[in-house]
Amino acid sequence: MCGIVGISANRPIVQHLIAGLSALEYRGYDSAGVALVGKDGIARLRAKGKVRDLVALQAETGLDGHCGIAHTRWATHGVPSEINAHPHVSGQVSLVHNGIIENHAALRAELLAEGYEFSSQTDTEVVAHLVERAQRRGLGLREAVQDTVARLHGAYAIAVVSAREPGTVVGARYGAPLIAGLGEGEQYLASDVHALLPLTRRFMYLEEGDVAEVTVGAIRVFDASGAEVSREVKESHFNADAVERGEYAHYMLKEIHEQPVAVADTLEGRIAGGKILTQIFGVDAERLLADTQAVHIIACGTSYHAGLVARYWIEQLAGVPCTAEIASEYRYRDPVVKEGTLFLTISQSGETADTLAALKLAKDRPYLARMAVCNVPESSIVRESSLVLMTRAGPEIGVASTKAFTTQLVALALFSLELARAKGLDAARYADGVRQLEQLPGLIAETLKLDAEILELATHFADKQHALFLGRGTHWPVAMEGALKLKEISYIHAEAYAAGELKHGPLALVDEEMPVIAVAPNDRLIDKLKSNLEEVRARGGVLYAFVDETVAHGLDAAHVVILPAAGEIAAPVVSTIPLQLLSYHVAVLRGTDVDQPRNLAKSVTVE
Ligand code: G6P
């Protein structure tokens, strides 16, 4: 979604502002802009489309300066266009904004009545006018921002400059991330550390309601009450190389191939002597696991699919009732929370607006504890949770999630097995589950060797309009994830069904134009799934089966891809890999923007 960069320096910085935007491109956006402030006022450039369009504009105009703000916009209010692109300007003030101002209509009416004119359809422009009005009434820039944010309802991270105070960038956050970066003789603001990694590794993570005043020499932070506060300076562990594409054609391909390492990293230090270390779930984990009588899993998108797989594991292995639910639904219903229920969010970014809102609601409900499985240590979801199990996928840049998903499955498997142990799981089954996890990096590496075979299969899909994915048990959510990947990046309409539902509707769609992809490892439902596949074959459907060797024998499918044999814990992870590769190759063949598919965002920080 939207990205923010702000810099105050003693040297020309437009290249750094734009480089910061390029580093945020992965989040998904549809326009970009930059504003520089100097004694002569504000100069800005905005372009619909890509950051490269902004680069071209900058090269044409030669615009530069020592202090400025920049933005990538993902449209919410108002179409993607130059006019709606940020930064917005009001008199001497220029501003960029991530999030949604919910009371923008009332504020707009108020400002219109006072004679302010609006040039965009955005909710953001009101904020620029409010800061301008406050400054005109005599407030300094920081005070004007503090005065303004008190009027805002909704979620925001903003960065503001003013020609009345060239050299200062003021940022504020509530419900959307904003960080301050500390440099030598220059200071920064950004919505994501990736934007600033080439400039600094030292960051302050602003808290809800904070306002930060950034000048060449210092960053001052004020909390929601207006009191000056100090926020801890943290060294980022991210390696700038981790966000390089290297030899790979796309980030997504790189991230698919990083999975053996990402999974190994997620397991690192969490198993010893064939046992999962209980303290990885928190100091009080032993008691907590014993007290857990039910689990509510809440997530969005791919993370939700990981939750659906975990639901099977938690019920099968631990015998504990578990639900997995989409956050945007959970937050607007009245769930019944029985005593001893653990609330578990799953999120790659830790900033997804619906998941975060659900987590905040859960605080007022009688949950046993709030646990997060997350990939970003400093994220809002991590900070709002009492227990955290980090995935260690490293930065995921491709909008379509790959290594984040498989590492989530690994973290959730650790949790499921440990909960099951606390509930008396048979020792042999526990040991087998742990062994399967330990073998996973090798199994994934072996599965990745199927790449050439899958590339060949992808040619069958490139001209298709639809595809149907089937699975049973834990492989139903794996099929859902496969369908999601295909639609996200190739724009082929894809649906996933639990194979048992086939004859309750989707079978009507099956003909030679509808490829049917079955994920069917050798589990206890295999015979039932084989019957479902026969139903497809009997209707002339073209069947692609991803199975292990034992199942392949005697399977009447047009195309069979043999996966390494894997047990109940490892199999959903292994089966995911070929589906990622298939989507990737189909998208490349169709010539889509693989890493930044149209209309999508990496981290959905608005509702
Ligand atoms: C967006 C991304 C998805 C992701 C979902 C949830 O839709 O494009 O890849 O699965 O958000 O994000 P989270 O960061 O909470 O896992």
Coordinates of N, CA and C in Angstrom, one line a residue, residues 36-43 67 89-94 132 135 141 160-168:
L36 N 9.8 19.1 -2.4 CA 11.0 19.6 -1.8 C 10.7 21.0 -1.2
V37 N 11.2 21.3 -0.1 CA 10.9 22.6 0.5 C 12.2 23.4 0.7
G38 N 12.1 24.7 0.3 CA 13.3 25.6 0.5 C 12.7 26.9 0.9
K39 N 13.7 27.9 0.9 CA 13.2 29.2 1.3 C 12.3 29.8 0.3
D40 N 12.4 29.4 -0.9 CA 11.5 29.9 -2.0 C 10.2 29.3 -2.0
G41 N 10.0 28.3 -1.2 CA 8.7 27.7 -1.2 C 8.8 26.2 -1.5
I42 N 7.6 25.6 -1.9 CA 7.5 24.2 -2.1 C 7.5 23.9 -3.6
A43 N 8.3 22.9 -4.0 CA 8.2 22.4 -5.4 C 7.9 21.0 -5.4
C67 N 15.5 19.2 1.8 CA 14.5 18.7 2.8 C 13.2 18.4 2.0
V89 N -0.7 19.9 -1.5 CA -0.2 21.2 -1.1 C -1.3 22.1 -0.6
S90 N -1.1 22.8 0.5 CA -2.0 23.9 0.9 C -1.2 25.0 1.3
G91 N -1.2 26.1 0.4 CA -0.4 27.3 0.7 C 1.1 26.9 0.9
Q92 N 1.6 27.1 2.0 CA 3.0 26.9 2.3 C 3.3 25.4 2.8
V93 N 2.2 24.6 2.9 CA 2.4 23.3 3.5 C 2.2 22.2 2.4
S94 N 3.0 21.2 2.6 CA 2.9 20.0 1.7 C 2.9 18.7 2.6
E132 N -2.2 23.8 7.3 CA -2.0 25.2 6.8 C -2.7 26.2 7.7
Q135 N -1.1 26.6 11.0 CA 0.1 27.4 10.9 C -0.2 28.9 10.7
L141 N 5.3 24.4 13.0 CA 4.8 23.3 12.2 C 4.5 22.1 13.1
V160 N 4.9 15.9 6.9 CA 4.6 17.2 6.5 C 5.8 18.1 6.4
V161 N 5.8 19.0 5.4 CA 6.9 20.1 5.4 C 6.1 21.4 5.2
S162 N 6.9 22.5 5.5 CA 6.3 23.8 5.4 C 7.4 24.8 5.0
A163 N 7.0 25.6 4.0 CA 8.0 26.6 3.6 C 8.2 27.7 4.7
R164 N 7.4 27.7 5.7 CA 7.6 28.6 6.8 C 8.7 28.0 7.7
E165 N 9.0 26.7 7.6 CA 10.1 26.1 8.4 C 10.9 25.2 7.5
P166 N 11.6 25.7 6.5 CA 12.3 24.7 5.7 C 13.4 24.1 6.5
G167 N 13.6 22.8 6.3 CA 14.6 22.1 7.1 C 13.9 21.2 8.1
T168 N 12.6 21.3 8.3 CA 11.9 20.4 9.2 C 10.9 19.5 8.5

